Amino acid sequence: MIPQVINLWIPRLLVSSKGKQMGTTTGFRREEGTSFASLELKTINPILAEMAVLKQQPTLFNGDTVDRVDVNGEPSESESEPESESEDEDVKLSEPSKTSINNKDGLLEKLADISWPENVEWVHKLSIDIDQEQAVDVNDDLARELAFYTQALEGTRQAFEKLQSMGLPFLRPPDYYAEMVKTDAHMEKVKGRLLVEKKKIEEAEERRKARDAKKIAKEVQSQKLKERAKQKKEDIESVKKWRKQRQQSGFAGGDKDGEMPFSFDDGKVFERSNKKRPGVAPGDRSGGKAGFRGGKAGFRGGMGKKGGDKMRKDREHKNSKFGFGGRKGLKKQNTSETTNDLRGYNKGNTGNRKRKR
Amino acid sequence: MGKKRKHSELTVTESKKKDEIASERPKRTLMGWKDKVGEKETDSPVFRNKEKVLVTCSRRIIYRYRHLMLNVVSLLPHCKKDNKVESKESKGAALNELVELKNCSSCLFFECRKQKDLYLWMAKCPNGPSVKFLVNAVHTMEELKLTGNHLKGSRPILTFSSNFDRDPHWKLLKELILQIFGTPKEHRKSKPYHDNVFVFSIVDDHIWFRNYQINVPHNETDKVDRGGLDKMTLVEVGPRFCLNPIKMFGGSFGGPTLYENPFYISPNQIRALEKRKKAGKYAKKVKAKTRRKMHELSNPLEPDEFADLWKE
């Protein structure tokens, strides 16, 4: 059933947005006893009132502190005496609240009138009384809701124990389908909202992780680059040193005896470089998009493309042809290494045979 | 002929005698055979909760409170929802008549004033006590943050906080709430399973209401899984509201006042006081200025040594 699916949400205590409304009214009520007194005086005549305030302040303070101590900061008025707002009775503001009616005997009489007979079984009432241990602060939403939740939990535990001892069925069987208090459509909406929230949380988590990972990756990358630069520098330095040594020693000894500047202890073997065109210096810029091969391919495949794409291709084409000093031309193709290089031949004779190998 | 009459008289007397003799046979009642000789007192008739609640509202009630009323109607299977009552009929007599007409034993009347404040009357009719509450902090079941759901008509478990037993007015309120919000046992619209719990607790002299759905792992209908009671979770279903008792009357919608809340200020008064507070801003400023002047006059400053320092 849908409700059970949704209950993956651990009872998160709901902070009600309207809880503050309650808070403000009570909050206002508390301060009201103290400020109302001063308000009343001052609205009459500023200077006179002010003199009066100066004189009466000691008594007012007394009255107020009495209020705070005795009546717990209760407000000044009750519904029964709305007329007691004259200035002289400021000190008596706590008293109207005490003159309210509380007819205990009458209440108990009425209680006896309406209550059910004594021997009614508990099954009819289904009521549990829970002890509220700590006084709950009304304005603290979380604590208040927690108190209600624990009261409910404790109550249901006790009730279920009683029901279980009675032996009657009280739990819903899984195949019991009946009308629920909220419609299925409504529960779908609830489910949708829960999923959206879950998704948001997950996305936020992922973003945070990605950010952290990026930071770490950046650090690692910078480390690597530094390492590489250092290594390169070292290699060049060592070659220079070796050359100097050789110069100094007057080129004595054969090459085999000479100390190899390159240390192969780190396991790097001299590998054939990835250059597909040996004999061409590294700074040579031929062979890009505008190279011999690139030009042919581009010419055939370049038809029928949209303007923007084509413009970009043109730009790239031009860049590789003329950028950074231009091409060096198809000068060095046939070198000692390439005479014995038969890589291209095995794949058959597809394509241009004049292609550079 | 004379003989016949005599005969009939005789038979009449005879039958009478027979009746007297016959009446000594044990009486047959619905509860079983009842011996005349050793007649025991039958137990008081089995208690049946025949509570019926009439739920109405006043006209010009706003949507939020109307939804609250509808939620309450869906929570109580033993209630009857009635049409809106005119403002003139929201006095005692008319409402009492209405309740009588609908053959109900109690009433929940939602009264909305100024399209801002909601008052709830809880009354036991015809001559029971009644209470007027001010309702705050309303959250209806339609809010998407209240995700629970339970059977419609299931009998709720009512939990009260222990401070309901402290004062007589709280005791009376507890009894009222128990009778109105507790679903009768064999009501025809009630479901036999218990899967929700009502919480009534007194915090800061207000009654707070919460409604939770019970989730407990179980495989059988009459036994919780071992250790399942510890794994029980509650999800809030709603609605939520907070009641501030204003007055309690001895009669239904009227009668002698039994209790008055000394800490209650009507929302109108609160609003008026807030406005007055704001209005006093300028007056306070003026007063502060004059006070400063007086203070300066009464405490003249000493002549400054360095006042003429930079004079040329």
XYZ file of C-alpha atoms in Angstrom:
669
model
C 0.000 0.000 0.000
C 1.232 3.405 -0.770
C 1.313 4.680 2.830
C 3.714 1.990 3.845
C 6.010 2.754 0.945
C 6.230 6.360 1.969
C 7.121 5.530 5.523
C 10.781 5.326 4.763
C 10.809 8.782 6.279
C 11.987 8.457 9.811
C 9.698 10.614 11.930
C 11.328 13.870 11.258
C 9.906 16.337 13.611
C 8.024 18.867 11.667
C 8.752 22.444 12.467
C 5.488 24.184 11.858
C 5.706 27.475 10.187
C 2.681 28.598 12.066
C 4.130 27.589 15.371
C 5.617 31.012 15.602
C 2.180 32.473 15.517
C 1.434 30.723 18.735
C 4.763 31.762 20.063
C 4.191 35.373 19.356
C 0.835 35.497 20.988
C 2.113 33.921 24.134
C 5.267 35.947 23.987
C 3.272 39.078 23.654
C 1.097 38.003 26.479
C 4.011 37.628 28.791
C 5.462 41.034 28.218
C 2.112 42.660 28.205
C 1.852 42.808 31.933
C 4.873 44.964 32.211
C 4.599 47.251 29.254
C 0.901 47.917 29.323
C 1.153 49.755 32.588
C 3.648 52.219 31.275
C 1.729 52.638 28.037
C -1.435 53.682 29.757
C 0.199 56.455 31.713
C 2.104 57.942 28.874
C -0.634 58.374 26.396
C -2.391 61.020 28.463
C -0.027 63.927 28.678
C 3.608 63.463 27.910
C 5.210 65.691 30.491
C 2.776 65.034 33.277
C 2.865 61.384 32.570
C 6.573 61.461 32.581
C 6.637 63.135 35.984
C 4.164 60.625 37.233
C 6.254 57.844 35.871
C 9.321 59.213 37.592
C 7.473 59.274 40.861
C 5.629 56.052 40.519
C 8.355 54.033 39.041
C 9.427 52.514 42.300
C 5.902 51.319 43.028
C 5.369 50.150 39.505
C 8.492 48.145 39.639
C 7.328 46.631 42.848
C 4.028 45.793 41.322
C 5.651 44.351 38.291
C 8.046 42.244 40.196
C 5.170 41.010 42.282
C 3.509 40.093 39.061
C 6.507 38.248 37.884
C 7.010 36.366 41.034
C 3.440 35.501 41.875
C 1.506 35.232 38.728
C 4.354 34.171 36.484
C 4.233 37.160 34.211
C 0.575 36.819 33.470
C -1.075 39.511 31.492
C -2.870 42.398 32.910
C -6.441 41.728 31.957
C -9.017 39.140 31.590
C -12.216 39.251 29.688
C -14.257 39.824 32.755
C -13.083 43.349 33.453
C -12.207 45.171 30.291
C -12.975 48.533 31.851
C -10.155 48.446 34.322
C -7.863 50.331 32.027
C -7.723 53.583 33.932
C -4.418 54.910 35.059
C -4.915 54.558 38.788
C -5.373 50.825 38.656
C -2.109 49.959 36.976
C -0.811 48.322 40.047
C -3.927 46.172 40.279
C -3.450 44.729 36.841
C -2.711 41.299 38.133
C -5.840 41.181 40.189
C -8.584 41.048 37.573
C -7.132 37.794 36.462
C -7.623 36.488 39.940
C -11.247 37.471 40.076
C -12.142 35.117 37.283
C -14.634 32.414 38.069
C -13.583 28.952 39.010
C -16.499 27.048 40.408
C -14.757 23.863 41.364
C -17.746 22.212 42.961
C -19.947 22.975 40.019
C -17.331 21.565 37.705
C -17.053 18.375 39.657
C -20.818 18.066 39.755
C -21.063 18.352 36.024
C -18.266 15.892 35.661
C -20.198 13.401 37.708
C -23.250 14.084 35.561
C -21.699 13.343 32.253
C -19.127 10.709 33.001
C -19.734 7.126 32.116
C -20.341 4.536 34.809
C -17.340 3.376 36.751
C -17.310 -0.212 35.598
C -16.989 0.590 31.926
C -14.260 -1.510 30.382
C -11.178 0.151 29.128
C -11.894 -1.032 25.591
C -14.636 1.555 25.298
C -12.526 4.428 26.437
C -9.133 3.555 24.941
C -7.542 6.339 26.893
C -4.049 6.389 28.325
C -2.559 8.933 30.686
C 1.053 9.738 30.218
C 3.224 11.536 32.667
C 4.754 14.658 31.305
C 8.036 14.758 33.103
C 9.506 18.050 32.113
C 7.771 21.299 31.548
C 7.941 21.893 27.847
C 8.864 25.248 26.472
C 6.107 26.263 24.114
C 8.270 28.363 21.881
C 10.826 25.669 21.199
C 9.130 23.905 18.307
C 11.392 20.907 18.218
C 11.206 20.191 21.929
C 7.464 20.584 21.937
C 6.905 18.240 19.051
C 9.321 15.800 20.577
C 7.326 15.847 23.782
C 4.112 15.124 21.891
C 5.783 12.364 19.939
C 7.122 10.654 23.035
C 3.745 10.951 24.683
C 2.101 9.276 21.724
C 4.752 6.566 21.542
C 4.502 5.745 25.212
C 0.732 5.755 25.029
C 0.552 3.387 22.090
C 3.029 1.039 23.729
C 0.907 0.760 26.820
C -2.293 0.474 24.816
C -0.886 -2.247 22.601
C 0.268 -4.219 25.582
C -3.224 -4.074 27.000
C -4.834 -4.993 23.703
C -2.446 -7.830 23.194
C -3.278 -9.241 26.589
C -6.954 -9.143 25.671
C -6.317 -11.337 22.695
C -8.513 -9.458 20.279
C -7.260 -8.587 16.808
C -6.153 -5.016 16.684
C -3.500 -4.840 14.003
C -4.280 -4.406 10.388
C -3.709 -7.428 8.167
C -1.661 -6.667 5.068
C -4.469 -7.494 2.681
C -7.059 -5.330 4.355
C -8.034 -2.695 1.855
C -10.367 -0.057 3.048
C -11.022 3.609 2.680
C -8.297 5.739 4.142
C -8.561 9.142 5.601
C -6.481 10.690 2.823
C -7.147 9.820 -0.792
C -4.695 7.956 -2.953
C -4.251 10.986 -5.172
C -3.191 13.022 -2.188
C -0.727 10.360 -1.110
C 0.745 10.393 -4.603
C 1.409 14.084 -4.213
C 3.039 13.461 -0.865
C 5.186 10.754 -2.344
C 6.204 13.011 -5.217
C 7.246 15.728 -2.833
C 9.268 13.334 -0.711
C 11.083 12.045 -3.769
C 11.861 15.564 -4.901
C 13.308 16.416 -1.537
C 15.365 13.270 -1.496
C 16.674 14.062 -4.943
C 17.631 17.572 -3.886
C 19.572 16.278 -0.960
C 21.357 13.723 -3.080
C 22.253 16.286 -5.689
C 23.610 18.622 -3.088
C 25.719 15.792 -1.712
C 27.033 14.922 -5.125
C 27.884 18.492 -5.897
C 29.750 18.839 -2.673
C 31.657 15.621 -3.321
C 32.484 16.701 -6.842
C 33.764 20.027 -5.559
C 35.983 18.327 -3.013
C 37.218 15.786 -5.500
C 38.014 18.553 -7.950
C 40.054 20.352 -5.353
C 41.995 17.255 -4.547
C 42.454 16.402 -8.188
C 43.724 19.883 -8.876
C 46.259 19.562 -6.109
C 47.392 16.198 -7.361
C 47.652 17.527 -10.886
C 49.765 20.483 -9.836
C 51.996 18.132 -7.896
C 52.434 15.942 -10.940
C 53.286 18.867 -13.170
C 55.825 20.109 -10.689
C 57.352 16.672 -10.525
C 57.591 16.455 -14.257
C 59.154 19.867 -14.582
C 61.631 19.014 -11.894
C 62.495 15.749 -13.551
C 63.003 17.441 -16.882
C 65.231 20.049 -15.326
C 67.257 17.397 -13.608
C 67.722 15.440 -16.779
C 68.939 18.461 -18.677
C 71.242 19.400 -15.869
C 72.691 15.956 -15.686
C 73.317 15.901 -19.435
C 75.096 19.235 -19.198
C 77.173 18.015 -16.350
C 78.143 14.868 -18.214
C 79.130 16.875 -21.240
C 81.218 19.149 -19.114
C 82.864 16.206 -17.485
C 83.671 14.687 -20.780
C 85.062 17.980 -22.016
C 87.200 18.298 -18.954
C 88.488 14.797 -19.147
C 89.323 15.516 -22.781
C 87.025 12.950 -24.307
C 89.170 10.219 -22.853
C 87.796 6.726 -22.764
C 85.204 5.146 -24.939
C 81.562 5.793 -24.878
C 80.992 2.545 -23.174
C 83.181 3.519 -20.238
C 81.711 6.929 -19.873
C 79.128 7.385 -17.208
C 75.755 7.428 -18.587
C 74.022 10.527 -17.380
C 70.720 8.892 -17.495
C 69.988 6.725 -14.560
C 67.880 3.808 -15.482
C 67.233 2.836 -11.939
C 63.694 4.073 -12.021
C 62.921 1.458 -14.591
C 62.251 3.631 -17.544
C 63.585 2.072 -20.679
C 64.273 4.120 -23.707
C 61.129 3.800 -25.686
C 60.456 4.629 -29.186
C 58.673 7.915 -29.147
C 55.176 8.196 -30.469
C 56.206 10.377 -33.318
C 54.635 9.132 -36.444
C 56.917 11.206 -38.553
C 60.528 10.732 -37.603
C 62.954 13.259 -38.866
C 60.673 16.134 -38.227
C 61.503 18.453 -35.389
C 59.045 18.768 -32.527
C 58.263 22.322 -33.373
C 57.070 21.441 -36.835
C 53.526 22.373 -37.363
C 52.699 20.452 -40.471
C 50.372 17.518 -40.295
C 47.509 19.177 -38.507
C 44.124 19.778 -39.987
C 45.713 21.654 -42.820
C 48.358 19.032 -43.450
C 48.623 16.882 -46.521
C 46.354 14.234 -45.136
C 44.111 16.635 -43.378
C 43.486 18.658 -46.456
C 42.292 15.681 -48.464
C 40.007 14.374 -45.807
C 38.633 17.759 -45.101
C 37.908 18.394 -48.712
C 35.849 15.227 -49.110
C 33.979 15.385 -45.860
C 33.513 19.067 -45.680
C 30.548 19.294 -48.033
C 27.046 19.629 -46.714
C 27.825 20.903 -43.265
C 26.188 23.815 -41.588
C 27.723 27.262 -41.682
C 28.833 27.468 -38.081
C 30.531 24.140 -38.125
C 32.224 24.960 -41.357
C 33.456 28.290 -40.056
C 34.965 26.572 -37.054
C 36.618 24.011 -39.251
C 37.952 26.761 -41.446
C 39.422 28.513 -38.456
C 41.070 25.367 -37.202
C 42.321 24.638 -40.675
C 43.883 28.051 -41.012
C 45.353 27.892 -37.534
C 47.172 24.659 -38.198
C 48.418 25.944 -41.540
C 49.660 29.363 -40.612
C 49.563 29.563 -36.826
C 52.660 30.012 -34.703
C 55.042 30.570 -37.517
C 53.629 28.279 -40.161
C 54.514 24.918 -41.515
C 57.983 23.630 -42.128
C 56.957 21.901 -45.249
C 57.248 18.323 -46.346
C 60.968 18.434 -46.071
C 62.211 15.488 -44.053
C 60.439 12.277 -44.867
C 63.088 9.805 -45.806
C 65.428 9.237 -42.953
C 67.458 6.305 -41.772
C 64.738 5.092 -39.449
C 61.978 5.238 -41.995
C 63.717 3.128 -44.638
C 63.241 0.070 -42.506
C 59.814 1.036 -41.260
C 57.177 -1.135 -42.824
C 54.291 -0.365 -40.504
C 51.933 0.988 -43.063
C 52.308 -1.863 -45.538
C 50.672 -4.597 -43.522
C 47.271 -3.026 -43.535
C 46.964 -3.360 -47.213
C 46.872 -0.778 -49.911
C 43.831 1.146 -48.842
C 44.071 4.830 -49.077
C 46.612 7.072 -50.542
C 49.968 5.442 -51.021
C 51.583 8.791 -51.032
C 50.497 9.274 -47.438
C 53.171 9.921 -44.934
C 54.032 6.971 -42.805
C -79.076 -21.458 31.288
C -78.505 -20.714 34.828
C -76.367 -23.763 34.992
C -74.247 -22.552 32.079
C -73.565 -19.278 33.755
C -72.558 -20.971 36.868
C -70.285 -23.161 34.888
C -68.629 -20.271 33.164
C -68.050 -18.531 36.455
C -66.537 -21.612 37.781
C -64.227 -21.895 34.809
C -63.194 -18.265 35.172
C -62.211 -18.772 38.733
C -60.480 -21.953 37.892
C -58.442 -20.356 35.148
C -57.527 -17.558 37.498
C -56.239 -20.013 39.944
C -54.286 -21.696 37.244
C -52.682 -18.407 36.307
C -51.555 -17.825 39.792
C -50.045 -21.192 39.929
C -48.532 -20.786 36.511
C -46.847 -17.526 37.385
C -44.575 -19.336 39.686
C -42.756 -20.852 36.770
C -39.384 -19.295 36.243
C -39.489 -16.268 34.035
C -37.851 -16.484 30.705
C -35.903 -13.376 29.867
C -33.467 -12.403 27.147
C -30.583 -12.837 29.501
C -31.569 -16.396 30.310
C -33.773 -18.088 32.802
C -34.474 -16.117 35.885
C -35.575 -17.987 38.941
C -38.234 -16.283 40.899
C -37.125 -17.672 44.193
C -33.499 -16.981 44.152
C -33.871 -13.943 42.045
C -30.513 -12.307 41.574
C -30.117 -8.736 40.607
C -29.332 -8.649 36.921
C -26.198 -6.793 36.008
C -26.681 -3.240 34.824
C -27.388 -3.274 31.119
C -24.240 -3.674 29.074
C -22.723 -0.317 28.414
C -23.103 0.900 24.865
C -21.528 4.089 23.760
C -24.184 5.819 21.759
C -22.415 9.065 21.326
C -23.306 11.124 18.287
C -21.638 14.391 17.512
C -23.094 17.146 15.410
C -20.461 19.153 13.577
C -21.401 22.542 12.168
C -19.863 25.849 11.430
C -20.920 29.418 11.111
C -21.298 31.236 7.832
C -18.353 33.232 6.493
C -15.906 30.641 7.658
C -12.672 30.741 5.727
C -11.128 27.935 3.761
C -8.513 26.922 6.269
C -10.993 26.447 9.067
C -13.495 24.805 6.780
C -10.873 22.254 5.832
C -10.132 21.743 9.499
C -13.787 21.051 10.115
C -13.891 18.577 7.243
C -10.816 16.852 8.597
C -12.459 16.516 11.971
C -15.526 15.074 10.268
C -13.391 12.442 8.573
C -11.711 11.572 11.843
C -14.922 10.973 13.745
C -17.144 8.326 12.189
C -19.806 8.972 14.796
C -20.424 12.517 13.729
C -23.024 14.165 11.555
C -22.074 17.127 9.494
C -24.709 19.759 9.131
C -25.172 22.892 7.083
C -23.768 26.242 8.016
C -25.758 28.095 10.603
C -26.686 31.712 10.306
C -25.088 34.137 12.673
C -28.393 34.728 14.440
C -28.719 31.050 15.075
C -25.358 30.787 16.723
C -26.892 31.641 20.026
C -27.698 28.904 22.445
C -31.328 28.068 21.881
C -31.248 27.563 18.151
C -28.215 25.325 18.276
C -29.718 23.223 21.002
C -32.789 22.724 18.906
C -30.710 21.735 15.947
C -28.868 19.158 17.977
C -32.125 17.740 19.261
C -33.493 17.569 15.780
C -30.569 15.555 14.557
C -30.806 13.259 17.536
C -27.242 13.887 18.639
C -25.798 13.891 22.085
C -23.002 16.408 21.635
C -21.925 19.158 19.322
C -18.785 20.666 17.862
C -19.482 24.127 16.549
C -16.811 25.991 14.611
C -17.417 29.695 14.784
C -15.279 32.019 12.694
C -15.290 35.701 13.461
C -13.885 38.574 11.381
C -12.538 35.940 8.998
C -9.559 35.680 11.266
C -10.374 34.006 14.552
C -11.792 30.553 15.013
C -13.726 29.655 18.126
C -14.685 26.074 18.838
C -17.647 25.181 21.017
C -17.716 21.737 22.529
C -21.021 20.975 24.152
C -22.899 18.063 25.567
C -26.550 18.382 24.804
C -29.223 18.683 26.120
C -28.099 19.792 29.526
C -24.457 19.013 29.689
C -21.585 21.395 30.133
C -20.159 23.340 27.233
C -16.793 24.926 26.564
C -15.685 27.698 24.263
C -12.162 27.534 22.890
C -10.027 29.803 20.796
C -8.248 27.777 18.115
C -4.686 28.585 17.128
C -1.915 27.129 15.056
C -4.109 25.270 12.603
C -2.548 22.823 10.170
C -4.899 20.724 8.108
C -4.397 17.224 6.769
C -3.854 18.520 3.270
C -0.417 19.842 4.099
C 2.157 17.819 2.249
C 4.515 17.726 5.189
C 2.064 15.590 7.138
C 2.660 12.341 5.394
C 0.835 9.727 7.444
C -2.429 8.043 6.589
C -4.749 5.754 8.477
C -8.013 3.897 8.087
C -11.065 6.032 7.941
C -13.141 5.214 10.960
C -10.541 3.331 12.905
C -10.863 3.744 16.622
C -8.091 5.994 17.865
C -6.082 5.530 21.009
C -6.443 8.665 23.078
C -3.481 9.812 25.107
C -3.750 12.550 27.663
C -0.926 14.190 29.498
C -0.985 13.729 33.229
C -1.676 17.379 33.994
C -5.283 16.785 32.967
C -5.865 15.395 36.414
C -4.622 18.362 38.283
C -7.555 20.761 38.268
C -11.286 20.125 38.117
C -11.739 22.127 34.946
C -9.093 20.064 33.205
C -10.769 16.915 34.441
C -14.048 18.013 32.983
C -12.372 18.855 29.707
C -10.726 15.483 29.624
C -14.064 13.755 30.053
C -15.632 15.860 27.334
C -12.806 15.185 24.915
C -12.880 11.495 25.711
C -16.552 11.257 24.927
C -16.541 13.406 21.823
C -13.316 12.279 20.171
C -13.438 8.640 21.108
C -15.119 6.491 18.499
C -17.811 4.216 19.966
C -16.894 0.585 20.018
C -19.411 -1.099 17.767
C -20.301 1.828 15.622
C -21.358 0.717 12.210
C -18.875 2.946 10.426
C -15.953 2.106 12.651
C -13.168 -0.245 11.639
C -11.958 -2.814 14.101
C -8.264 -2.040 13.924
C -6.353 0.585 15.827
C -3.825 2.341 13.721
C -3.848 5.889 14.901
C -3.349 7.763 18.131
C -4.566 11.150 19.290
C -2.428 13.248 21.564
C -4.012 15.795 23.847
C -1.503 17.531 26.018
C -1.585 20.666 28.096
C 1.351 22.942 27.502
C 1.290 26.507 28.671
C -2.412 26.202 29.563
C -3.355 25.279 26.030
C -4.559 21.935 24.776
C -2.465 20.764 21.872
C -3.895 18.161 19.506
C -1.840 15.812 17.340
C -2.817 12.763 15.334
C -0.244 10.089 14.469
C -0.326 6.925 12.387
C 1.122 3.858 14.072
C 3.616 1.688 12.201
C 4.562 -1.451 13.979
C 6.017 -4.574 12.381
C 3.526 -7.386 12.746
C 2.570 -10.592 11.022
C -0.572 -11.468 12.895
C -3.520 -9.332 13.695
C -3.520 -9.851 17.407
C 0.117 -9.960 18.261
C 2.986 -7.632 17.692
C 6.238 -9.154 16.514
C 8.702 -9.891 19.232
C 10.579 -6.737 19.936
C 8.228 -4.964 17.585
C 7.065 -2.539 20.208
C 10.502 -1.027 20.228
C 10.520 -0.644 16.491
C 7.268 1.219 16.477
C 7.294 4.490 14.586
C 4.717 7.201 14.393
C 4.036 9.375 11.404
C 1.960 12.457 11.727
C -1.314 12.452 9.883
C -2.777 15.738 11.006
C -4.666 17.905 11.526
C -2.964 19.977 14.151
C -4.487 22.617 16.310
C -4.147 24.261 19.652
C -7.118 25.055 21.896
C -7.229 27.884 24.381
C -10.161 27.474 26.768
C -12.060 30.690 27.296
C -15.091 29.821 29.380
C -16.953 26.779 30.598
C -20.689 26.848 31.081
C -22.961 24.628 33.067
C -25.587 24.358 30.386
C -25.377 23.633 26.710
C -24.284 26.767 24.849
C -25.094 28.891 27.839
C -25.968 28.644 31.452
C -24.017 29.559 34.570
C -20.316 30.131 34.070
C -18.375 27.429 35.781
C -14.883 28.440 34.789
C -13.227 31.403 33.206
C -9.678 31.393 31.983
C -7.832 34.185 33.776
C -5.041 34.270 31.242
C -7.185 34.622 28.201
C -7.012 37.793 26.112
C -9.283 37.999 23.147
C -7.582 38.362 19.793
C -9.269 41.714 19.299
C -7.595 43.032 22.387
C -4.260 41.694 21.271
C -4.577 43.443 17.949
C -5.655 46.680 19.606
C -2.743 46.601 21.980
C -0.281 46.008 19.203
C -1.633 48.990 17.339
C -1.422 51.145 20.399
C 2.119 50.058 20.960
C 3.015 51.197 17.487
C 1.140 54.452 17.965
C 3.086 55.275 21.058
C 6.345 55.417 19.133
C 6.286 59.144 18.470
C 5.043 60.005 21.918
C 7.872 57.981 23.363
C 10.377 59.880 21.269
C 9.077 63.232 22.427
C 9.098 62.049 25.982
C 12.651 60.829 25.676
C 13.725 64.217 24.360
C 12.144 66.105 27.216
C 13.613 63.688 29.670
C 17.034 64.288 28.230
C 16.568 68.030 28.477
C 15.497 67.811 32.089
C 18.463 65.647 32.843
C 20.831 68.075 31.203
C 19.311 71.003 33.050
C 19.559 69.295 36.376
C 23.127 68.137 35.848
C 25.063 70.953 34.217
C 28.324 69.989 32.676
C 31.578 71.237 34.105
C 33.273 73.860 31.969
C 35.539 72.215 29.505
C 39.236 72.912 29.988
C 40.121 72.439 26.417
C 37.222 74.382 24.909
C 39.387 77.363 23.996
C 42.344 75.362 22.930
C 41.980 75.888 19.256
C 40.472 79.301 19.366
C 42.628 81.902 17.821
